[in-house]
Tab-separated table of N, CA and C in Angstrom:
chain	number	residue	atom	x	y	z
C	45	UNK	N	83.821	19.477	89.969
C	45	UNK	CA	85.075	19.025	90.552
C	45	UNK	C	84.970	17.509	90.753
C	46	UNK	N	86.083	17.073	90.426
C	46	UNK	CA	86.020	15.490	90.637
C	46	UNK	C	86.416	14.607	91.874
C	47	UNK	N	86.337	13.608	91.942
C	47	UNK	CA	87.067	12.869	93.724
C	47	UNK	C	88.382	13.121	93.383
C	48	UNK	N	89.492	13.727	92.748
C	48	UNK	CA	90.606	13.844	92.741
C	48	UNK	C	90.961	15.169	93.278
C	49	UNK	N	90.210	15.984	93.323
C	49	UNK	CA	90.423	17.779	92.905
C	49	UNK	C	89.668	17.872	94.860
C	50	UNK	N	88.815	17.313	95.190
C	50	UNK	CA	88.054	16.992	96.331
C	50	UNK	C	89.245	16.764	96.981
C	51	UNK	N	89.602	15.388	96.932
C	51	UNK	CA	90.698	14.594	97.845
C	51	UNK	C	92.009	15.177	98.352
C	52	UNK	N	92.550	16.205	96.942
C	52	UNK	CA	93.542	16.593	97.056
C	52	UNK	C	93.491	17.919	98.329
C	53	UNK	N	92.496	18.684	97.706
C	53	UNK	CA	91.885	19.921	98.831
C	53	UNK	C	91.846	19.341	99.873
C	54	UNK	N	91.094	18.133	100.363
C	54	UNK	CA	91.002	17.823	102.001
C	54	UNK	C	92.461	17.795	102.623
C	55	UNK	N	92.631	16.705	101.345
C	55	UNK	CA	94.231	16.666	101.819
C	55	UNK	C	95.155	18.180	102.375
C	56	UNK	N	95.488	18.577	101.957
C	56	UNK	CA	95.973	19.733	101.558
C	56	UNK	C	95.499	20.591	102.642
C	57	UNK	N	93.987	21.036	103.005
C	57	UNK	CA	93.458	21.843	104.411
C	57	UNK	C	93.812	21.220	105.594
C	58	UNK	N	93.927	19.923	105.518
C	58	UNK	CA	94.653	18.881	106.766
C	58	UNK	C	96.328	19.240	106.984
C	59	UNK	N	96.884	19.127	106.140
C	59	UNK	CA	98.485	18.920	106.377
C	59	UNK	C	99.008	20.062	106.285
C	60	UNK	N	98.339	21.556	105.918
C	60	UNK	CA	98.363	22.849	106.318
C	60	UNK	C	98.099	23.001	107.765
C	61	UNK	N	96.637	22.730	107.966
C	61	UNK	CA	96.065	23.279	109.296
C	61	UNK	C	97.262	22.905	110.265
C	62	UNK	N	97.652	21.002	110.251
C	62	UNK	CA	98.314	20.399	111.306
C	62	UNK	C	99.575	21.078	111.357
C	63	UNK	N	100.286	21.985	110.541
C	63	UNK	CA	101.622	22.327	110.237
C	63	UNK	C	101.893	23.457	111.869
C	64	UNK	N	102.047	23.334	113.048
C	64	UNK	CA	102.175	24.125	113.997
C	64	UNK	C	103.483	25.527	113.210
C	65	UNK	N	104.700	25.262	112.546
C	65	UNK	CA	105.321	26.564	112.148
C	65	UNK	C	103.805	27.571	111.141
C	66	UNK	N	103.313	26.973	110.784
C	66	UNK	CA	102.747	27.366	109.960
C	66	UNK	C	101.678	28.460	110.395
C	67	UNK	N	100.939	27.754	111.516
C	67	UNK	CA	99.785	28.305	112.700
C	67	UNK	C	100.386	29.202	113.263
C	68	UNK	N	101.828	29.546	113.463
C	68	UNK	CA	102.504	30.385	114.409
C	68	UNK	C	102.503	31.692	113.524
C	69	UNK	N	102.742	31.522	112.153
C	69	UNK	CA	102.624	32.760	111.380
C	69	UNK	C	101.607	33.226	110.354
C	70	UNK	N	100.073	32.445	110.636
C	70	UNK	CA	99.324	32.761	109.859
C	70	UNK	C	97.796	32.887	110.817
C	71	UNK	N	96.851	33.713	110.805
C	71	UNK	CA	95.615	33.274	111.549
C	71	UNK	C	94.504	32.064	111.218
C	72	UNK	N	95.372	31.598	110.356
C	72	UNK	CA	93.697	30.420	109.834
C	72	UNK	C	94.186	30.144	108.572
C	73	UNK	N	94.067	28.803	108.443
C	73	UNK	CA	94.412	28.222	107.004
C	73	UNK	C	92.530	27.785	106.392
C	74	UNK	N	91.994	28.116	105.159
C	74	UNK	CA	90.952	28.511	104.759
C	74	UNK	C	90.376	27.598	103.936
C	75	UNK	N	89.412	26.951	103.841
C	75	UNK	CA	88.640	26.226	102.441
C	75	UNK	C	88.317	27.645	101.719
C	76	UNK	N	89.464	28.479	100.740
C	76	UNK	CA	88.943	29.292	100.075
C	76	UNK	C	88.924	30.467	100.759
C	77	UNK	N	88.333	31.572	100.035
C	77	UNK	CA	88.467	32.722	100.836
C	77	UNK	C	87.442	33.339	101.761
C	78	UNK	N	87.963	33.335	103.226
C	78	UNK	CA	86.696	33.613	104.156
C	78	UNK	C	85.855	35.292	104.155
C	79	UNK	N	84.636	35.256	104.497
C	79	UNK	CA	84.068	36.661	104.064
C	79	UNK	C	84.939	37.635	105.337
C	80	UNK	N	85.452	37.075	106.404
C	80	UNK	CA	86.112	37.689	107.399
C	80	UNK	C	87.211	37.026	108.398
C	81	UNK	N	88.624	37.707	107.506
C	81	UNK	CA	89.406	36.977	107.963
C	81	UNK	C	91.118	38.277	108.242
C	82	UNK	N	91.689	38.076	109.132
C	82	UNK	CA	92.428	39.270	109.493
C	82	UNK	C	93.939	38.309	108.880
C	83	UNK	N	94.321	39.330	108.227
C	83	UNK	CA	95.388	38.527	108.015
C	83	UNK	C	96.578	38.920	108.503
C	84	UNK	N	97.802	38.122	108.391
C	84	UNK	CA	98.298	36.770	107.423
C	84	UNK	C	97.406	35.899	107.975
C	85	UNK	N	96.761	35.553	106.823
C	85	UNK	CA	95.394	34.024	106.127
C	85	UNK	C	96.195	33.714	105.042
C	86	UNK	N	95.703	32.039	105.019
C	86	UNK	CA	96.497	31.081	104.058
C	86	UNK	C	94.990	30.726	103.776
C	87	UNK	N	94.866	30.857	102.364
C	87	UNK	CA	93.294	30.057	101.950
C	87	UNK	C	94.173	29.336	100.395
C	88	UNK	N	93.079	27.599	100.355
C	88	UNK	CA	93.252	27.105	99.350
C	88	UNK	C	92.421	27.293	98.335
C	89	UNK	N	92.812	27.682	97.325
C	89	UNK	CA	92.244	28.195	96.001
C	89	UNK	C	91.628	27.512	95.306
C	90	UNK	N	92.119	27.394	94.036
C	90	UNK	CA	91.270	26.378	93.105
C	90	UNK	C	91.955	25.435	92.684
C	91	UNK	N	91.116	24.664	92.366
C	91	UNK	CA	91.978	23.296	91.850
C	91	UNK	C	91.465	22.603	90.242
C	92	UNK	N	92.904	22.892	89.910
C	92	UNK	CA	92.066	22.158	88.173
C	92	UNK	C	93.157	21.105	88.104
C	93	UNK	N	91.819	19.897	87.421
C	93	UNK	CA	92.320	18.608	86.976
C	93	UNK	C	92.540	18.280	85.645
C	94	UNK	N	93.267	17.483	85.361
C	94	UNK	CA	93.570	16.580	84.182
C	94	UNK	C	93.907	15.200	84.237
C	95	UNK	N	93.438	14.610	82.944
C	95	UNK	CA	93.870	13.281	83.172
C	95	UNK	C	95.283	13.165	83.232
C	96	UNK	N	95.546	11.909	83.801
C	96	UNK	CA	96.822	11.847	83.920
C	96	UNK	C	96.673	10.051	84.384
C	97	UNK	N	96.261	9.488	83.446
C	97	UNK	CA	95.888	7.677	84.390
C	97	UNK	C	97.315	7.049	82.916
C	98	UNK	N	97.010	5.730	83.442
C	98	UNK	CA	97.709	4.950	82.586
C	98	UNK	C	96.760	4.099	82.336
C	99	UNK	N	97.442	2.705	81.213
C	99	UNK	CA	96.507	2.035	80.602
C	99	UNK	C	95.616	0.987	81.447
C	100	UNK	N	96.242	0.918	82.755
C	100	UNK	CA	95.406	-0.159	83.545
C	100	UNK	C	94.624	0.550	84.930
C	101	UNK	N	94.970	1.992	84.972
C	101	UNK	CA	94.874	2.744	85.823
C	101	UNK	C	94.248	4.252	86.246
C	102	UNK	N	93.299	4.511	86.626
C	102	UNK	CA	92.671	5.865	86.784
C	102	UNK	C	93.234	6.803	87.175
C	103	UNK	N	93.787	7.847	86.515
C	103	UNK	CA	94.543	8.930	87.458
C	103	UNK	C	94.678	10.222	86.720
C	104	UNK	N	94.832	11.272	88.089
C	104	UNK	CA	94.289	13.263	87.419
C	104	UNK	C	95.683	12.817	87.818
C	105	UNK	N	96.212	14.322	87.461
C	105	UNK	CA	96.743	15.597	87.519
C	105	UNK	C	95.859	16.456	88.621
C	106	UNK	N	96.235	16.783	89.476
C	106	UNK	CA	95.180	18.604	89.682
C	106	UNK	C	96.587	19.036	90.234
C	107	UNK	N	96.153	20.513	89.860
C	107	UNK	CA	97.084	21.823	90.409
C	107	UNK	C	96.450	22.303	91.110
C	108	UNK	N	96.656	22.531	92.257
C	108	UNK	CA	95.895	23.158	93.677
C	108	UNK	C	96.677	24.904	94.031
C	109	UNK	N	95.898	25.803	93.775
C	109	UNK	CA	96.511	27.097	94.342
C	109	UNK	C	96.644	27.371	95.805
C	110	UNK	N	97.405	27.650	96.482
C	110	UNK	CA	97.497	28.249	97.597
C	110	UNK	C	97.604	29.316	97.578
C	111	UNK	N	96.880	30.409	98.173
C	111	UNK	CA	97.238	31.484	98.729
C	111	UNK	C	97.539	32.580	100.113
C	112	UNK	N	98.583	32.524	100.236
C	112	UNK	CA	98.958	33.123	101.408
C	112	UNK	C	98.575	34.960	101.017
C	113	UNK	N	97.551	35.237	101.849
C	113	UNK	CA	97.249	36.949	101.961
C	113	UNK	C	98.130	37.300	103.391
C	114	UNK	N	98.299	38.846	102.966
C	114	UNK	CA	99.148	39.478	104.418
C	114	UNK	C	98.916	41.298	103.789
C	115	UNK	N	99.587	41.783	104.842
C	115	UNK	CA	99.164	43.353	104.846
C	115	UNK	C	100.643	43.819	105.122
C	116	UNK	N	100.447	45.281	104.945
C	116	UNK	CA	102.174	45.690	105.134
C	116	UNK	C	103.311	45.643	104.749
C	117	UNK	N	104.563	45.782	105.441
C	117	UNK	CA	105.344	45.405	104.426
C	117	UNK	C	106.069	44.329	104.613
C	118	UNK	N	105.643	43.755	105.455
C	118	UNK	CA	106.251	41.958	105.868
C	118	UNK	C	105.791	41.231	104.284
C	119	UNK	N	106.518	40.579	103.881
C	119	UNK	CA	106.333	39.502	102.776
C	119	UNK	C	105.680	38.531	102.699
C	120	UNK	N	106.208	38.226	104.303
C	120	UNK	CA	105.798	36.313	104.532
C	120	UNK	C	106.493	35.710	104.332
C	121	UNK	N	107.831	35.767	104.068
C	121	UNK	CA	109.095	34.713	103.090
C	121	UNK	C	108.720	34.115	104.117
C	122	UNK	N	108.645	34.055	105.235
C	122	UNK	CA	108.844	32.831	106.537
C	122	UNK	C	107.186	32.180	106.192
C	123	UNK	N	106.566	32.376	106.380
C	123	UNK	CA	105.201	31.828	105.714
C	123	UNK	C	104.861	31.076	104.432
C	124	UNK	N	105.844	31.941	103.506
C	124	UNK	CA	105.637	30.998	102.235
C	124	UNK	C	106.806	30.382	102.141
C	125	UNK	N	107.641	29.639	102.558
C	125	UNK	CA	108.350	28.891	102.916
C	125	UNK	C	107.796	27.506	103.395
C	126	UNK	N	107.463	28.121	104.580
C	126	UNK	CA	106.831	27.158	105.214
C	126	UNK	C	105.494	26.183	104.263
C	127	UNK	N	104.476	27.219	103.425
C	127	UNK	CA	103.857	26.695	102.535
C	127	UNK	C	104.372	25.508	101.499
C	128	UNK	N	105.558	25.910	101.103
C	128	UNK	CA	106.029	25.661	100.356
C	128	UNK	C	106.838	24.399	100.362
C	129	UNK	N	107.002	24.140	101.908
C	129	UNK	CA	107.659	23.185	102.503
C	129	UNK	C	106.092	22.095	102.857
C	130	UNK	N	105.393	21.853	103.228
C	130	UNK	CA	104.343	21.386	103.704
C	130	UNK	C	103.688	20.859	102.213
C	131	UNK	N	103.695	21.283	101.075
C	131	UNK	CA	103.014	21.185	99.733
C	131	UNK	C	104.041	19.872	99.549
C	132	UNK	N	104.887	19.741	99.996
C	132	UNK	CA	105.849	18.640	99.595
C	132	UNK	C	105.842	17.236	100.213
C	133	UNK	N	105.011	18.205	101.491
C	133	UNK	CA	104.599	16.170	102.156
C	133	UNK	C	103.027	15.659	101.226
C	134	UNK	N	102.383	16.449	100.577
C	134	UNK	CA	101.272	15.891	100.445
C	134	UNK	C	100.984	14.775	99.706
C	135	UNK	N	101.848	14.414	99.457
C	135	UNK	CA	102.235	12.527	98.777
C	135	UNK	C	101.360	11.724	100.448
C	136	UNK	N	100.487	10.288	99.435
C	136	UNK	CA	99.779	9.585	100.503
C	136	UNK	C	98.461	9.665	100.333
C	137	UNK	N	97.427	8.833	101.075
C	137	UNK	CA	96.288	8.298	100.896
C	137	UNK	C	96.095	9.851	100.930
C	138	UNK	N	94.666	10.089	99.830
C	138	UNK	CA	93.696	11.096	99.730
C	138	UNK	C	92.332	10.142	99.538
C	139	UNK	N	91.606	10.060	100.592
C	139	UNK	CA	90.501	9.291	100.468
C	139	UNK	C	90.673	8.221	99.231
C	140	UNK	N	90.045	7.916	98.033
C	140	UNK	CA	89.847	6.801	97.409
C	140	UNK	C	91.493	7.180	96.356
C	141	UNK	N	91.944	8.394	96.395
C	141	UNK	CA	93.114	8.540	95.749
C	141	UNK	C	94.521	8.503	96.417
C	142	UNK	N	95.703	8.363	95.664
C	142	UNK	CA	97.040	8.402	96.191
C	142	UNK	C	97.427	9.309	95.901
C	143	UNK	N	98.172	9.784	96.071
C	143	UNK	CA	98.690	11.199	95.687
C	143	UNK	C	100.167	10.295	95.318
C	144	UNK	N	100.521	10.348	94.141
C	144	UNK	CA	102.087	9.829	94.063
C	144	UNK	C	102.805	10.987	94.303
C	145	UNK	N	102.947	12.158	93.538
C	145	UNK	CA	103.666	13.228	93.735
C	145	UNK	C	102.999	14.426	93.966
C	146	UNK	N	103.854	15.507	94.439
C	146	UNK	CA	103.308	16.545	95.108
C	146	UNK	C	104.857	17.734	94.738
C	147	UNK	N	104.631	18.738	94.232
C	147	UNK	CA	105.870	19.527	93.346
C	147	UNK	C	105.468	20.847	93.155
C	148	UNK	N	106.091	21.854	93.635
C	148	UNK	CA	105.812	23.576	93.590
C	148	UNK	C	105.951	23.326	92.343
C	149	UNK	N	105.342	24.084	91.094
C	149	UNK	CA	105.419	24.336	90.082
C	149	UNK	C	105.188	25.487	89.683
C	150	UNK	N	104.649	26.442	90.527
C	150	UNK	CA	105.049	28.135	90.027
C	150	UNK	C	104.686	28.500	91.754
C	151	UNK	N	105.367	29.940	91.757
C	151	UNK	CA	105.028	30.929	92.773
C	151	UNK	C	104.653	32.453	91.801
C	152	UNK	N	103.672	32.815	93.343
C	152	UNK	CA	103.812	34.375	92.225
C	152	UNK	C	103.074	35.373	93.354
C	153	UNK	N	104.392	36.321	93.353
C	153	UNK	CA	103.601	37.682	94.580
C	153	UNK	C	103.326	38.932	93.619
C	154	UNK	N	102.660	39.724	94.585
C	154	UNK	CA	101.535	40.714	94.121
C	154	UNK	C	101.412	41.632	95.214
C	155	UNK	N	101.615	42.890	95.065
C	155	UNK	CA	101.312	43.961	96.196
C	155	UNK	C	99.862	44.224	95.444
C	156	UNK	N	99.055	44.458	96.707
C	156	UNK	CA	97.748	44.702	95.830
C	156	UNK	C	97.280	46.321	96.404
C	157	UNK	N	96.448	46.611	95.603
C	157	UNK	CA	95.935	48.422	96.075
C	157	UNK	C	95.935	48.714	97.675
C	158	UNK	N	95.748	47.746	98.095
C	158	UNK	CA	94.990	48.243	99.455
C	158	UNK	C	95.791	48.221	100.649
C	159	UNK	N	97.342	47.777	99.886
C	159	UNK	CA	98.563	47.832	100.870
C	159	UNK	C	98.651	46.476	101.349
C	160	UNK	N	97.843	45.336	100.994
C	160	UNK	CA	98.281	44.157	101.254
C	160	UNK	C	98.746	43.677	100.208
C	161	UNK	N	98.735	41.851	100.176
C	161	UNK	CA	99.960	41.235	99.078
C	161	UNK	C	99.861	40.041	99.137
C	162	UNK	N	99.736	39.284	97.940
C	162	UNK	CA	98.940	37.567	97.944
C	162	UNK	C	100.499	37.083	97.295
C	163	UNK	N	100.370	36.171	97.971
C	163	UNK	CA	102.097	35.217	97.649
C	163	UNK	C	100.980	33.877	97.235
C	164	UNK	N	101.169	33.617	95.749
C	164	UNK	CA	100.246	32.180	95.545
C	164	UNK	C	101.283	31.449	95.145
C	165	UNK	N	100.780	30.002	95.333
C	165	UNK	CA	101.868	28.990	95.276
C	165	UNK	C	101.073	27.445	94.409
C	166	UNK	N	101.300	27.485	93.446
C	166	UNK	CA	100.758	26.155	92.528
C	166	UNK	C	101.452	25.125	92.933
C	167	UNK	N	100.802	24.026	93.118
C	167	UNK	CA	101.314	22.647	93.762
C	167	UNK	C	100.349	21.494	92.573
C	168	UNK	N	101.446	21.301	91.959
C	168	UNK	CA	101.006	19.750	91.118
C	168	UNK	C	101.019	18.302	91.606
C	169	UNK	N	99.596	17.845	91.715
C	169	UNK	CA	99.825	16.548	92.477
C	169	UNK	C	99.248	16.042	91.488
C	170	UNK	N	99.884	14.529	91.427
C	170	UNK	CA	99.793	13.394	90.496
C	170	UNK	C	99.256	12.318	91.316
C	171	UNK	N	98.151	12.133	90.833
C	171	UNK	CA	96.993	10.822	91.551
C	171	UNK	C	96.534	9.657	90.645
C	172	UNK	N	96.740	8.807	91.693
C	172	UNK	CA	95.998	7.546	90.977
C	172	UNK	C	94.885	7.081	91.818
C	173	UNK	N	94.093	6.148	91.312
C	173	UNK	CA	92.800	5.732	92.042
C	173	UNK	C	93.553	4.300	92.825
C	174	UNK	N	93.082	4.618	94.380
C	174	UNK	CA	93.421	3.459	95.102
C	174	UNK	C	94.721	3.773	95.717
């Protein structure tokens, strides 16, 4: 993983965690998925980069997954909303990177065997160095 794919994640576990609507409907926003966690849990997934610089300028692409887990038959629309809303401030200093843009670029839910249900949410951020 590179300082872009890094930066963006810190970013991203910060401006989740701080989101108080967010804390009100989830138990814990996650570096990833915890070995014990009761949900509704919001964990950040993976992150893949690409270049994306110009000719005088260093810069990824990464797509950062979010995933919101939950149980039952609540959805989360109010949860992934809120995700979904928060992925949009993440424009701004990321340690040595900027984040110029920040853009939902897919969603996708899933009832899974066990009676719960992962609502993931791809967020494309566009970085430059500095």
């Amino acid at each position: 993983m590179t300082g872009a794919e890094q930066a963006v994640r810190a970013r991203a576990l910060a401006v989740l965690a701080d989101d108080a609507g967010l804390a009100a409907l989830v138990h814990g926003v996650f570096d990833g998925v915890p070995p014990r966690a009761t949900a509704p849990f919001l964990s950040v997934g993976g992150a893949e980069g690409s270049d994306w610089g110009t000719k005088d300028r260093a810069g990824r692409e990464v797509r950062l997954t979010l995933v919101l887990h939950g149980v039952g038959e609540s959805a989360g629309s109010d949860a992934a909303a809120r995700v979904e809303a928060a992925a949009a401030t993440l424009r701004g200093t990321a340690g040595d990177w900027t984040i110029v843009s920040a853009r939902v670029v897919r969603t996708r839910f899933a009832f899974m065997r066990d009676g719960g249900w992962r609502h993931e949410t791809v967020v494309r951020c566009r970085c430059l160095v500095g």
